[in-house]
């Protein structure tokens, strides 16, 4: 039986609720992004047998603050023949959607800015707008490298939207609602156990959407300098940088809410559980970045269309069948079945799968 | 009846410059690529940005003064450069080298090979995108080798250690126990890297079948070192034309089958293991005591003539062609630079692949600009 | 051990096929006429038993009365080597035939000799400066440069 969700009993009217929460969400995101940048640098350093930032402040905690100050006071260079308005708007269009996602993330029982009953649809729609900003950046820079980088980005995001959305539909079927609050409420068993394949597909697809390793070819410094960000300096570059970490934070928060049970958990207070889970997911993202090499663009597309997309369809089919056969006993029966199915499918499919199409005849 | 006209979008190839200052070309190297979308249609390498005129400078210096110049050729494997040059002068002047010096030379040369390959493999993986983690692990082991070299000659990069007729000074007492410790622990570290990398899906997808150098082309362009051996030619100067005392040691020469980037990477890792094998034998047989430098005059005057001395360096066959006119400085000093010659087939290896692959192919040849440009 | 073939033995083999092409046959090297260089090189590469398929190095030397280009040849199959030389006596505009058609390794090495010594190679597809920039005056490795 799902938990009873009490309506929020905050003082004041609708506008007061909105004002307090908007400010709280902004502060939370900006603060967490700063902490995440520090955390990533320290974690990567430990995994690479070195120290990481440890000079600015105790344990290097003020390093991100120092970097932010440095970026703020840098000169803003605009290329002479660029499209000025688009060049100025691009970082804004790239950063704002990452903030907007947090409007529907429940931080604790009842603490949510807007309890939309179409929460997941809103998230999927808003997160695609970032790509428009990135393409605007690449196009307006009037630079071959940036345009190439931006086009790769658009191709990869469009390809990965489909498996991501399909894996979310499995969760929606189990919870019976699109609202984020209801999804958290329905997780008596965390959905990562009930939907292991869906979790893997969503995680991989989300990593590709936010351009983190191993899918970070659009900003690989081994290749076209910095891709779409080449011609940006000063705070505009800072906004792109912040946008990348804000998206990583958003993905961590979404994975926590949808697959790990959000703020639910024994013993500790619920906001602490939420933070702990977000940190764990982000740590896994950093761990993957440190460990694996990078994929090429055609290998990326092949992975999306030939590997993730069919598996997402199969996942949806299997979840639908399981819901029809809903056991009267307990949902725990499905946990080992789903995990077994996930392992078998992934192993089988990877045997028949070839990454990319190699050399082209010129 | 209406017919619709097919709209053909005209695309044309455009030229992109991977300029001399670029985060992932190893050193100052420029590639002018003609791209069609993302596919490389043609590539022209342009270098010479690090040309310092070493061959001309050497004509003004005595034979011993040239040794620091050779350090700066392939600065990631300076000991091998010194050794090759000293071998060439010894061949020209007919100077013999004492036993203990020969063993020390072999130990140092193989340690240098391990250090250079660690660097090469680490940066190859960095080009594949494994953001710095393999590089830092391998540089950690390379630091141990550099500490050993520091013990021997006080330097970490440009050693100036070999002399004509031996080495410049004997190794200190703590050197051999430290080498024994290194040789004992290094295979464990190699296994650790292999566990993470040898069967890594993404590395296999990026490097297997990419940038193939066919066997006949490899011989025709005069490739040498791991590049030649990965293409299936078992040609190693240490076995084919043994110099110094290499004919006394037992070791294998790893040979690849396909000639792609993955094979070059595997050949380098296996060569590191074989180097450790040679090191174990050399440490065991090192003669106690004895001089490390034969009596040569301060200013060497070789008889009139010429000689070509070569050895198997980490990057390939490094040779020096010396012409002497009887005076204290060589009349002509020519370097047969392995990476300069290995680059001949770069355009052929890259055609038809994408930009991301170009970086990987370039990284797998393992160049050092000091040697390419001299 | 790589057997360094004696110039005298190879000279004996060549005299039959290409008369009057050998200038000097010493124990360590073989000096041939510049005009017959391409034919002799092709003969050395393609004859079974000689099979010099690997050109180790191409070096240029400036003896003040002539330019000399030295080819170090190796055979991977038989593991023997030979030193082949060719001279050019024209100081103003030295020209020698190129061996790029036989061994592609000469591509960059001949360009370098052209750049630093000024010897032009006939038949080279892309003879431009390689180590110095376009527009550099002079050839630094010549003895009369500095």
Coordinates of C-alpha atoms in Angstrom, one line a residue, chain A residues 19-356:
Chain A
X19 CA 9.1 32.4 -3.4
X20 CA 10.6 30.5 -0.6
X21 CA 11.1 27.4 -2.6
X22 CA 12.4 29.1 -5.7
X23 CA 15.1 30.8 -3.6
X24 CA 15.8 27.5 -1.8
X25 CA 16.2 25.6 -5.0
X26 CA 18.5 28.2 -6.5
X27 CA 20.7 28.2 -3.4
X28 CA 20.7 24.5 -3.2
X29 CA 21.7 24.0 -6.8
X30 CA 24.5 26.6 -6.8
X31 CA 25.9 25.4 -3.6
X32 CA 25.7 21.7 -4.5
X33 CA 27.4 22.5 -7.9
X34 CA 30.3 24.1 -6.1
X35 CA 30.6 21.1 -3.7
X36 CA 30.3 18.7 -6.6
X37 CA 33.2 20.3 -8.5
X38 CA 35.3 20.0 -5.4
X39 CA 34.2 16.5 -4.8
X40 CA 34.9 15.4 -8.3
X41 CA 38.4 16.8 -8.3
X42 CA 39.2 15.2 -5.0
X43 CA 37.7 11.8 -5.8
X44 CA 39.4 11.7 -9.3
X45 CA 42.7 12.6 -7.6
X46 CA 42.4 9.8 -5.1
X47 CA 41.7 7.3 -7.8
X48 CA 44.6 8.5 -9.9
X49 CA 47.1 8.3 -7.0
X50 CA 47.6 12.0 -6.5
X51 CA 46.3 14.6 -4.2
X52 CA 43.9 17.0 -5.9
X53 CA 43.3 20.6 -4.7
X54 CA 44.4 21.0 -1.1
X55 CA 45.7 24.5 -0.9
X56 CA 42.8 26.9 -1.1
X57 CA 41.1 26.5 2.2
X58 CA 41.0 23.4 4.4
X59 CA 41.1 20.3 2.2
X60 CA 40.8 22.6 -0.8
X61 CA 37.2 23.4 -0.1
X62 CA 37.5 26.9 -1.3
X63 CA 39.1 25.9 -4.6
X64 CA 35.8 26.1 -6.5
X65 CA 35.1 29.5 -5.0
X66 CA 38.5 30.7 -6.2
X67 CA 37.8 29.3 -9.7
X68 CA 34.4 31.0 -9.8
X69 CA 36.0 34.4 -8.7
X70 CA 38.7 34.0 -11.4
X71 CA 36.1 33.3 -14.1
X72 CA 34.0 36.3 -13.0
X73 CA 36.8 38.8 -13.4
X74 CA 38.0 37.5 -16.8
X75 CA 37.6 39.5 -20.0
X76 CA 34.6 38.6 -22.1
X77 CA 36.0 38.0 -25.6
X78 CA 33.5 37.8 -28.5
X79 CA 34.7 36.7 -31.9
X80 CA 34.5 39.4 -34.4
X81 CA 32.3 37.7 -37.0
X82 CA 30.1 35.8 -34.7
X83 CA 26.3 36.1 -34.4
X84 CA 26.3 38.4 -31.4
X85 CA 22.8 37.9 -30.1
X86 CA 22.9 34.1 -30.4
X87 CA 26.4 34.0 -28.9
X88 CA 25.1 35.9 -25.9
X89 CA 22.0 33.8 -25.5
X90 CA 23.6 30.4 -25.9
X91 CA 24.9 30.0 -22.3
X92 CA 21.7 31.2 -20.9
X93 CA 19.7 28.7 -22.9
X94 CA 22.1 25.9 -21.9
X95 CA 22.1 26.7 -18.1
X96 CA 18.5 27.6 -17.3
X97 CA 16.8 24.3 -18.1
X98 CA 19.2 22.5 -15.7
X99 CA 17.8 24.7 -13.0
X100 CA 14.3 24.3 -14.1
X101 CA 14.4 20.5 -13.6
X102 CA 14.7 21.0 -9.8
X103 CA 11.2 22.4 -9.7
X104 CA 9.8 18.9 -9.6
X105 CA 12.3 17.0 -7.4
X106 CA 11.0 16.1 -4.0
X107 CA 13.6 16.9 -1.4
X108 CA 11.7 15.5 1.5
X109 CA 8.2 14.3 2.1
X110 CA 6.1 17.3 1.0
X111 CA 9.0 19.6 0.2
X112 CA 8.7 20.2 -3.5
X113 CA 8.4 23.4 -5.5
X114 CA 5.7 22.3 -7.8
X115 CA 4.0 19.0 -7.5
X116 CA 3.1 18.6 -11.1
X117 CA 1.1 15.5 -11.9
X118 CA 3.1 15.3 -15.2
X119 CA 6.5 15.5 -13.4
X120 CA 8.4 13.1 -15.6
X121 CA 7.1 14.5 -18.9
X122 CA 8.2 17.9 -17.7
X123 CA 11.7 16.7 -16.9
X124 CA 12.1 15.0 -20.3
X125 CA 10.9 18.0 -22.2
X126 CA 13.0 20.6 -20.3
X127 CA 16.2 18.6 -20.4
X128 CA 16.2 18.6 -24.2
X129 CA 16.3 22.4 -24.4
X130 CA 19.9 22.3 -23.3
X131 CA 20.9 20.9 -26.6
X132 CA 19.5 23.9 -28.4
X133 CA 21.7 26.1 -26.3
X134 CA 24.8 24.0 -27.2
X135 CA 24.0 24.1 -30.9
X136 CA 23.5 27.8 -30.7
X137 CA 27.0 28.1 -29.1
X138 CA 28.6 26.0 -31.7
X139 CA 26.9 27.8 -34.6
X140 CA 27.4 31.3 -33.5
X141 CA 31.1 31.0 -32.8
X142 CA 31.9 31.0 -36.6
X143 CA 34.5 28.3 -36.0
X144 CA 34.9 25.0 -37.8
X145 CA 35.8 23.1 -34.6
X146 CA 32.8 24.5 -32.7
X147 CA 30.3 23.7 -35.4
X148 CA 31.6 20.1 -35.7
X149 CA 31.4 19.7 -31.9
X150 CA 27.9 21.1 -31.7
X151 CA 26.7 18.9 -34.5
X152 CA 28.0 15.8 -32.8
X153 CA 26.3 16.9 -29.7
X154 CA 22.9 17.2 -31.3
X155 CA 23.2 13.9 -33.0
X156 CA 24.1 12.1 -29.8
X157 CA 21.3 13.7 -27.7
X158 CA 18.6 13.0 -30.2
X159 CA 19.7 9.4 -30.4
X160 CA 19.8 8.9 -26.6
X161 CA 16.5 10.5 -25.8
X162 CA 14.6 7.4 -27.0
X163 CA 16.1 4.7 -24.8
X164 CA 16.0 7.2 -21.8
X165 CA 12.4 7.9 -22.2
X166 CA 11.5 4.2 -22.8
X167 CA 13.3 3.1 -19.7
X168 CA 11.4 5.7 -17.7
X169 CA 8.1 4.4 -19.0
X170 CA 8.8 1.1 -17.2
X171 CA 9.0 3.0 -13.9
X172 CA 5.8 4.9 -14.7
X173 CA 4.0 1.6 -15.3
X174 CA 5.1 0.3 -11.9
X175 CA 4.2 3.5 -10.1
X176 CA 1.0 4.2 -11.9
X177 CA 1.6 7.9 -12.2
X178 CA 3.8 10.5 -13.8
X179 CA 4.1 12.6 -10.7
X180 CA 7.5 12.5 -8.9
X181 CA 5.8 12.5 -5.5
X182 CA 3.7 9.5 -6.4
X183 CA 6.7 7.6 -7.7
X184 CA 8.6 8.1 -4.5
X185 CA 5.5 7.1 -2.5
X186 CA 5.1 3.9 -4.6
X187 CA 8.7 2.7 -3.8
X188 CA 8.2 0.2 -1.0
X189 CA 10.8 -1.7 -2.9
X190 CA 13.3 0.6 -4.6
X191 CA 12.7 0.5 -8.3
X192 CA 16.4 -0.3 -9.0
X193 CA 15.7 -3.8 -7.8
X194 CA 12.4 -4.1 -9.7
X195 CA 13.8 -2.5 -12.9
X196 CA 17.5 -3.3 -13.0
X197 CA 17.6 -3.2 -16.8
X198 CA 15.7 0.0 -16.9
X199 CA 18.1 1.5 -14.4
X200 CA 21.2 0.5 -16.5
X201 CA 19.6 1.9 -19.7
X202 CA 18.5 5.1 -18.1
X203 CA 21.9 5.6 -16.4
X204 CA 23.9 5.0 -19.6
X205 CA 21.6 7.2 -21.7
X206 CA 21.7 9.9 -19.1
X207 CA 25.5 9.9 -19.1
X208 CA 25.4 10.3 -22.9
X209 CA 22.9 13.2 -22.6
X210 CA 25.0 15.2 -20.2
X211 CA 28.2 14.6 -22.1
X212 CA 30.1 12.8 -19.3
X213 CA 32.7 10.2 -19.9
X214 CA 32.7 7.8 -21.7
X215 CA 30.6 9.9 -23.9
X216 CA 32.3 13.2 -23.6
X217 CA 33.6 13.5 -27.1
X218 CA 32.1 16.9 -27.6
X219 CA 34.4 18.4 -25.1
X220 CA 37.4 16.1 -25.4
X221 CA 40.5 18.0 -25.2
X222 CA 42.3 15.4 -27.1
X223 CA 40.3 16.5 -30.1
X224 CA 38.9 19.7 -31.3
X225 CA 40.3 21.8 -28.5
X226 CA 37.1 22.4 -26.4
X227 CA 34.4 21.8 -29.0
X228 CA 31.5 24.1 -28.9
X229 CA 33.0 26.0 -25.9
X230 CA 36.2 27.0 -27.7
X231 CA 35.2 30.6 -28.4
X232 CA 33.8 31.3 -24.9
X233 CA 35.6 33.1 -22.1
X234 CA 34.8 34.6 -18.8
X235 CA 31.4 34.1 -17.2
X236 CA 29.8 32.7 -20.3
X237 CA 32.3 29.8 -20.2
X238 CA 31.6 29.7 -16.5
X239 CA 27.9 29.2 -17.2
X240 CA 28.6 26.3 -19.6
X241 CA 30.8 24.7 -17.0
X242 CA 28.1 25.2 -14.3
X243 CA 25.5 23.9 -16.6
X244 CA 27.5 20.7 -17.0
X245 CA 27.7 20.1 -13.3
X246 CA 24.1 21.2 -12.7
X247 CA 23.0 18.6 -15.2
X248 CA 25.1 16.0 -13.5
X249 CA 23.4 17.0 -10.2
X250 CA 20.0 16.9 -11.9
X251 CA 20.6 13.4 -13.3
X252 CA 21.8 12.2 -9.8
X253 CA 18.7 13.7 -8.3
X254 CA 16.4 12.1 -10.9
X255 CA 18.0 8.7 -10.5
X256 CA 17.7 9.0 -6.7
X257 CA 14.0 9.9 -6.9
X258 CA 13.0 7.4 -9.5
X259 CA 15.2 4.4 -8.9
X260 CA 16.6 4.7 -5.4
X261 CA 13.5 5.7 -3.4
X262 CA 14.1 9.4 -3.1
X263 CA 14.2 10.6 0.5
X264 CA 12.8 7.3 2.0
X265 CA 14.9 5.3 4.4
X266 CA 15.1 4.2 8.0
X267 CA 16.8 5.9 10.9
X268 CA 18.2 9.1 9.3
X269 CA 16.2 12.2 8.6
X270 CA 14.7 12.2 5.1
X271 CA 16.6 15.2 3.7
X272 CA 19.9 13.6 4.7
X273 CA 18.9 10.4 2.9
X274 CA 18.3 12.4 -0.2
X275 CA 21.7 14.0 0.0
X276 CA 23.5 10.8 0.7
X277 CA 21.9 9.0 -2.3
X278 CA 22.6 11.9 -4.6
X279 CA 26.3 11.8 -3.5
X280 CA 26.5 8.1 -4.1
X281 CA 25.1 8.4 -7.6
X282 CA 27.5 11.2 -8.4
X283 CA 30.4 9.3 -7.0
X284 CA 29.5 6.4 -9.4
X285 CA 29.5 9.0 -12.3
X286 CA 32.9 10.3 -11.3
X287 CA 34.2 6.7 -10.9
X288 CA 33.1 5.8 -14.5
X289 CA 34.8 9.0 -15.8
X290 CA 38.1 8.1 -14.2
X291 CA 38.1 4.5 -15.4
X292 CA 37.1 4.1 -19.0
X293 CA 38.3 5.5 -22.3
X294 CA 36.1 7.5 -24.6
X295 CA 33.8 6.3 -27.4
X296 CA 33.9 7.7 -31.0
X297 CA 30.9 9.4 -32.5
X298 CA 29.8 6.5 -34.7
X299 CA 30.3 4.1 -31.9
X300 CA 28.1 6.3 -29.7
X301 CA 25.3 6.3 -32.2
X302 CA 25.6 2.6 -32.8
X303 CA 25.3 2.0 -29.0
X304 CA 22.2 4.1 -28.8
X305 CA 20.3 2.6 -31.8
X306 CA 21.5 -1.0 -31.9
X307 CA 22.0 -1.8 -28.3
X308 CA 20.1 0.5 -25.9
X309 CA 16.9 1.0 -28.0
X310 CA 16.0 -2.6 -28.6
X311 CA 16.8 -3.4 -25.0
X312 CA 14.6 -0.6 -23.9
X313 CA 11.7 -2.0 -25.9
X314 CA 12.2 -5.4 -24.5
X315 CA 12.3 -3.9 -21.0
X316 CA 9.0 -2.2 -21.6
X317 CA 7.5 -5.4 -22.9
X318 CA 8.6 -7.5 -20.0
X319 CA 7.5 -4.9 -17.4
X320 CA 4.0 -4.7 -19.1
X321 CA 3.7 -8.5 -19.0
X322 CA 4.7 -8.6 -15.3
X323 CA 2.1 -6.0 -14.4
X324 CA -0.6 -8.1 -16.1
X325 CA 0.6 -11.1 -14.0
X326 CA 0.8 -9.0 -10.8
X327 CA 1.3 -11.6 -8.0
X328 CA -1.0 -11.5 -5.1
X329 CA 1.8 -12.5 -2.8
X330 CA 4.4 -9.7 -3.0
X331 CA 6.5 -7.7 -5.4
X332 CA 9.7 -9.3 -4.0
X333 CA 9.1 -12.2 -6.3
X334 CA 9.9 -10.1 -9.3
X335 CA 13.2 -8.9 -8.0
X336 CA 15.3 -12.0 -8.7
X337 CA 13.4 -12.6 -11.9
X338 CA 14.1 -9.1 -13.3
X339 CA 17.7 -9.2 -12.3
X340 CA 18.2 -12.5 -14.0
X341 CA 16.4 -11.3 -17.1
X342 CA 18.6 -8.1 -17.2
X343 CA 21.8 -10.1 -16.9
X344 CA 20.8 -12.6 -19.6
X345 CA 19.7 -9.9 -22.0
X346 CA 22.7 -7.7 -21.6
X347 CA 25.2 -10.6 -22.0
X348 CA 23.4 -12.1 -25.0
X349 CA 22.9 -8.8 -26.8
X350 CA 26.5 -7.7 -26.4
X351 CA 27.7 -11.0 -28.1
X352 CA 25.9 -10.0 -31.3
X353 CA 26.7 -6.4 -31.1
X354 CA 29.4 -4.6 -33.1
X355 CA 30.4 -1.1 -32.2
X356 CA 30.6 1.2 -35.1

